[in-house]
């Protein structure tokens, strides 16, 4: 299966999460912070905010496993970067935690990502980075989630 198909399937899983915000299939860049922030400005439940995600392909490792499943496997690593504008009055910390859980569940339950005729194995997503960051001049919740998709090559 191609990286393009993996990108499509992963995006569909994450973008299907209710109120996830604006999403992109690739890591976005802009020369100006305001232009970059504008990519994630949206309105959820009548509240304007920064909320969204973007996918980033991080590379591939090929393995040959003779003992348990003969053949070549290609392990592709993806990052899902998630953002939410911080608002103490709106208890965004708990909203963001719920979004993270929802994304993990969406990836875990995605039929496309767990069809063995397409992918050999999609590992459970995990979140090694979960913190508050400046997003331009806006304080935001930020999480970097890692997803490993393994395909059988030959």
mmCIF file of C-alpha atoms in Angstrom:
data_model
loop_
_atom_site.group_PDB
_atom_site.id
_atom_site.type_symbol
_atom_site.label_atom_id
_atom_site.label_comp_id
_atom_site.label_asym_id
_atom_site.label_seq_id
_atom_site.Cartn_x
_atom_site.Cartn_y
_atom_site.Cartn_z
ATOM 1 C CA UNK A 1 0.000 0.000 0.000
ATOM 2 C CA UNK A 2 1.277 3.459 -0.784
ATOM 3 C CA UNK A 3 2.114 6.286 1.589
ATOM 4 C CA UNK A 4 -0.593 8.249 -0.221
ATOM 5 C CA UNK A 5 -3.223 5.677 0.767
ATOM 6 C CA UNK A 6 -1.991 5.609 4.357
ATOM 7 C CA UNK A 7 -2.218 9.406 4.471
ATOM 8 C CA UNK A 8 -5.783 9.253 3.144
ATOM 9 C CA UNK A 9 -6.859 6.565 5.630
ATOM 10 C CA UNK A 10 -5.225 8.236 8.639
ATOM 11 C CA UNK A 11 -6.676 11.637 7.717
ATOM 12 C CA UNK A 12 -10.163 10.135 7.365
ATOM 13 C CA UNK A 13 -9.929 8.552 10.818
ATOM 14 C CA UNK A 14 -8.745 11.742 12.562
ATOM 15 C CA UNK A 15 -10.976 14.102 10.609
ATOM 16 C CA UNK A 16 -14.005 11.987 11.537
ATOM 17 C CA UNK A 17 -13.653 13.009 15.198
ATOM 18 C CA UNK A 18 -16.436 15.375 16.195
ATOM 19 C CA UNK A 19 -15.298 19.012 16.579
ATOM 20 C CA UNK A 20 -11.669 18.202 15.687
ATOM 21 C CA UNK A 21 -11.305 21.552 13.915
ATOM 22 C CA UNK A 22 -9.475 22.200 10.662
ATOM 23 C CA UNK A 23 -7.329 19.358 9.400
ATOM 24 C CA UNK A 24 -4.578 18.952 6.834
ATOM 25 C CA UNK A 25 -3.075 15.873 5.221
ATOM 26 C CA UNK A 26 0.431 17.314 5.425
ATOM 27 C CA UNK A 27 2.575 19.477 7.695
ATOM 28 C CA UNK A 28 1.739 23.112 6.930
ATOM 29 C CA UNK A 29 4.246 25.982 6.772
ATOM 30 C CA UNK A 30 3.854 29.744 6.391
ATOM 31 C CA UNK A 31 6.343 32.603 6.379
ATOM 32 C CA UNK A 32 4.278 34.676 8.803
ATOM 33 C CA UNK A 33 2.827 33.492 12.128
ATOM 34 C CA UNK A 34 -0.518 35.178 11.504
ATOM 35 C CA UNK A 35 -0.873 33.327 8.191
ATOM 36 C CA UNK A 36 -0.009 30.051 9.915
ATOM 37 C CA UNK A 37 -2.488 30.614 12.759
ATOM 38 C CA UNK A 38 -5.179 31.503 10.217
ATOM 39 C CA UNK A 39 -4.940 27.942 8.874
ATOM 40 C CA UNK A 40 -6.406 26.692 12.172
ATOM 41 C CA UNK A 41 -8.924 29.432 13.037
ATOM 42 C CA UNK A 42 -12.428 28.028 13.164
ATOM 43 C CA UNK A 43 -15.695 28.357 15.059
ATOM 44 C CA UNK A 44 -16.962 25.474 17.192
ATOM 45 C CA UNK A 45 -20.273 25.814 19.079
ATOM 46 C CA UNK A 46 -20.402 29.552 18.237
ATOM 47 C CA UNK A 47 -16.950 30.094 19.796
ATOM 48 C CA UNK A 48 -14.123 31.315 17.523
ATOM 49 C CA UNK A 49 -10.910 29.472 18.352
ATOM 50 C CA UNK A 50 -7.742 27.835 17.116
ATOM 51 C CA UNK A 51 -8.408 24.131 16.738
ATOM 52 C CA UNK A 52 -7.105 21.578 14.305
ATOM 53 C CA UNK A 53 -4.553 19.023 13.259
ATOM 54 C CA UNK A 54 -2.047 18.164 10.577
ATOM 55 C CA UNK A 55 -0.356 14.934 9.558
ATOM 56 C CA UNK A 56 3.384 14.535 9.131
ATOM 57 C CA UNK A 57 5.093 11.563 7.512
ATOM 58 C CA UNK A 58 8.250 10.760 9.493
ATOM 59 C CA UNK A 59 9.796 7.935 7.510
ATOM 60 C CA UNK A 60 9.967 4.221 6.959
ATOM 61 C CA UNK A 61 11.876 1.201 8.170
ATOM 62 C CA UNK A 62 11.908 -2.092 6.310
ATOM 63 C CA UNK A 63 12.211 -5.391 8.183
ATOM 64 C CA UNK A 64 12.473 -9.001 7.189
ATOM 65 C CA UNK A 65 10.865 -11.415 9.633
ATOM 66 C CA UNK A 66 11.637 -15.024 8.827
ATOM 67 C CA UNK A 67 10.480 -16.713 12.030
ATOM 68 C CA UNK A 68 6.900 -15.534 12.600
ATOM 69 C CA UNK A 69 5.654 -14.067 9.327
ATOM 70 C CA UNK A 70 7.982 -14.664 6.387
ATOM 71 C CA UNK A 71 8.433 -11.735 4.074
ATOM 72 C CA UNK A 72 9.311 -8.097 4.055
ATOM 73 C CA UNK A 73 7.424 -5.545 6.123
ATOM 74 C CA UNK A 74 7.551 -1.781 5.798
ATOM 75 C CA UNK A 75 6.863 0.192 8.980
ATOM 76 C CA UNK A 76 5.756 3.786 8.289
ATOM 77 C CA UNK A 77 5.788 6.365 11.086
ATOM 78 C CA UNK A 78 3.270 9.207 11.162
ATOM 79 C CA UNK A 79 2.825 12.141 13.515
ATOM 80 C CA UNK A 80 -0.549 13.725 14.134
ATOM 81 C CA UNK A 81 -0.031 17.270 15.452
ATOM 82 C CA UNK A 82 -3.074 18.625 17.335
ATOM 83 C CA UNK A 83 -3.752 22.192 18.498
ATOM 84 C CA UNK A 84 -6.388 23.902 20.611
ATOM 85 C CA UNK A 85 -6.352 27.520 21.746
ATOM 86 C CA UNK A 86 -6.068 27.692 25.537
ATOM 87 C CA UNK A 87 -8.940 29.229 27.482
ATOM 88 C CA UNK A 88 -9.083 28.679 31.224
ATOM 89 C CA UNK A 89 -12.632 30.044 31.359
ATOM 90 C CA UNK A 90 -13.737 27.410 28.825
ATOM 91 C CA UNK A 91 -11.827 24.556 30.535
ATOM 92 C CA UNK A 92 -9.996 23.751 27.313
ATOM 93 C CA UNK A 93 -7.577 21.414 29.090
ATOM 94 C CA UNK A 94 -10.350 18.864 29.593
ATOM 95 C CA UNK A 95 -11.701 19.501 26.086
ATOM 96 C CA UNK A 96 -8.258 18.820 24.629
ATOM 97 C CA UNK A 97 -7.796 15.646 26.679
ATOM 98 C CA UNK A 98 -11.161 14.414 25.380
ATOM 99 C CA UNK A 99 -10.107 15.218 21.814
ATOM 100 C CA UNK A 100 -6.897 13.213 22.278
ATOM 101 C CA UNK A 101 -8.867 10.227 23.576
ATOM 102 C CA UNK A 102 -11.305 10.543 20.677
ATOM 103 C CA UNK A 103 -8.496 10.585 18.113
ATOM 104 C CA UNK A 104 -6.883 7.502 19.682
ATOM 105 C CA UNK A 105 -10.240 5.720 19.577
ATOM 106 C CA UNK A 106 -10.870 6.795 15.967
ATOM 107 C CA UNK A 107 -7.504 5.396 14.873
ATOM 108 C CA UNK A 108 -8.032 2.196 16.869
ATOM 109 C CA UNK A 109 -11.501 1.606 15.399
ATOM 110 C CA UNK A 110 -10.785 2.693 11.823
ATOM 111 C CA UNK A 111 -11.777 -0.134 9.520
ATOM 112 C CA UNK A 112 -9.484 1.207 6.790
ATOM 113 C CA UNK A 113 -6.413 1.257 9.063
ATOM 114 C CA UNK A 114 -7.067 -2.241 10.418
ATOM 115 C CA UNK A 115 -7.962 -4.188 7.289
ATOM 116 C CA UNK A 116 -5.317 -6.885 7.036
ATOM 117 C CA UNK A 117 -5.667 -7.117 3.280
ATOM 118 C CA UNK A 118 -4.460 -3.508 3.175
ATOM 119 C CA UNK A 119 -2.142 -3.171 6.185
ATOM 120 C CA UNK A 120 -0.311 -5.835 8.121
ATOM 121 C CA UNK A 121 -0.649 -3.977 11.428
ATOM 122 C CA UNK A 122 -1.521 -0.503 12.730
ATOM 123 C CA UNK A 123 -0.086 -0.021 16.208
ATOM 124 C CA UNK A 124 -2.090 1.794 18.887
ATOM 125 C CA UNK A 125 -1.476 5.540 18.732
ATOM 126 C CA UNK A 126 0.374 7.152 21.596
ATOM 127 C CA UNK A 127 1.071 10.739 22.627
ATOM 128 C CA UNK A 128 4.703 11.337 23.648
ATOM 129 C CA UNK A 129 4.239 15.130 23.684
ATOM 130 C CA UNK A 130 1.294 16.792 25.439
ATOM 131 C CA UNK A 131 1.956 20.352 26.554
ATOM 132 C CA UNK A 132 1.149 24.045 26.346
ATOM 133 C CA UNK A 133 2.974 25.977 23.604
ATOM 134 C CA UNK A 134 2.985 29.383 22.027
ATOM 135 C CA UNK A 135 1.396 29.141 18.617
ATOM 136 C CA UNK A 136 2.573 32.460 17.239
ATOM 137 C CA UNK A 137 1.386 34.862 19.924
ATOM 138 C CA UNK A 138 -1.421 32.564 21.089
ATOM 139 C CA UNK A 139 -1.077 30.106 23.951
ATOM 140 C CA UNK A 140 -2.355 26.668 22.869
ATOM 141 C CA UNK A 141 -2.633 23.091 23.977
ATOM 142 C CA UNK A 142 -0.406 20.972 21.742
ATOM 143 C CA UNK A 143 -0.055 17.228 21.323
ATOM 144 C CA UNK A 144 2.100 15.154 19.049
ATOM 145 C CA UNK A 145 0.652 11.715 18.510
ATOM 146 C CA UNK A 146 2.640 8.912 16.889
ATOM 147 C CA UNK A 147 1.056 6.249 14.698
ATOM 148 C CA UNK A 148 2.920 3.292 13.197
ATOM 149 C CA UNK A 149 1.410 1.590 10.129
ATOM 150 C CA UNK A 150 3.053 -1.620 8.952
ATOM 151 C CA UNK A 151 2.430 -3.070 5.526
ATOM 152 C CA UNK A 152 3.417 -6.405 4.061
ATOM 153 C CA UNK A 153 5.650 -5.796 1.027
ATOM 154 C CA UNK A 154 6.623 -9.234 -0.254
#
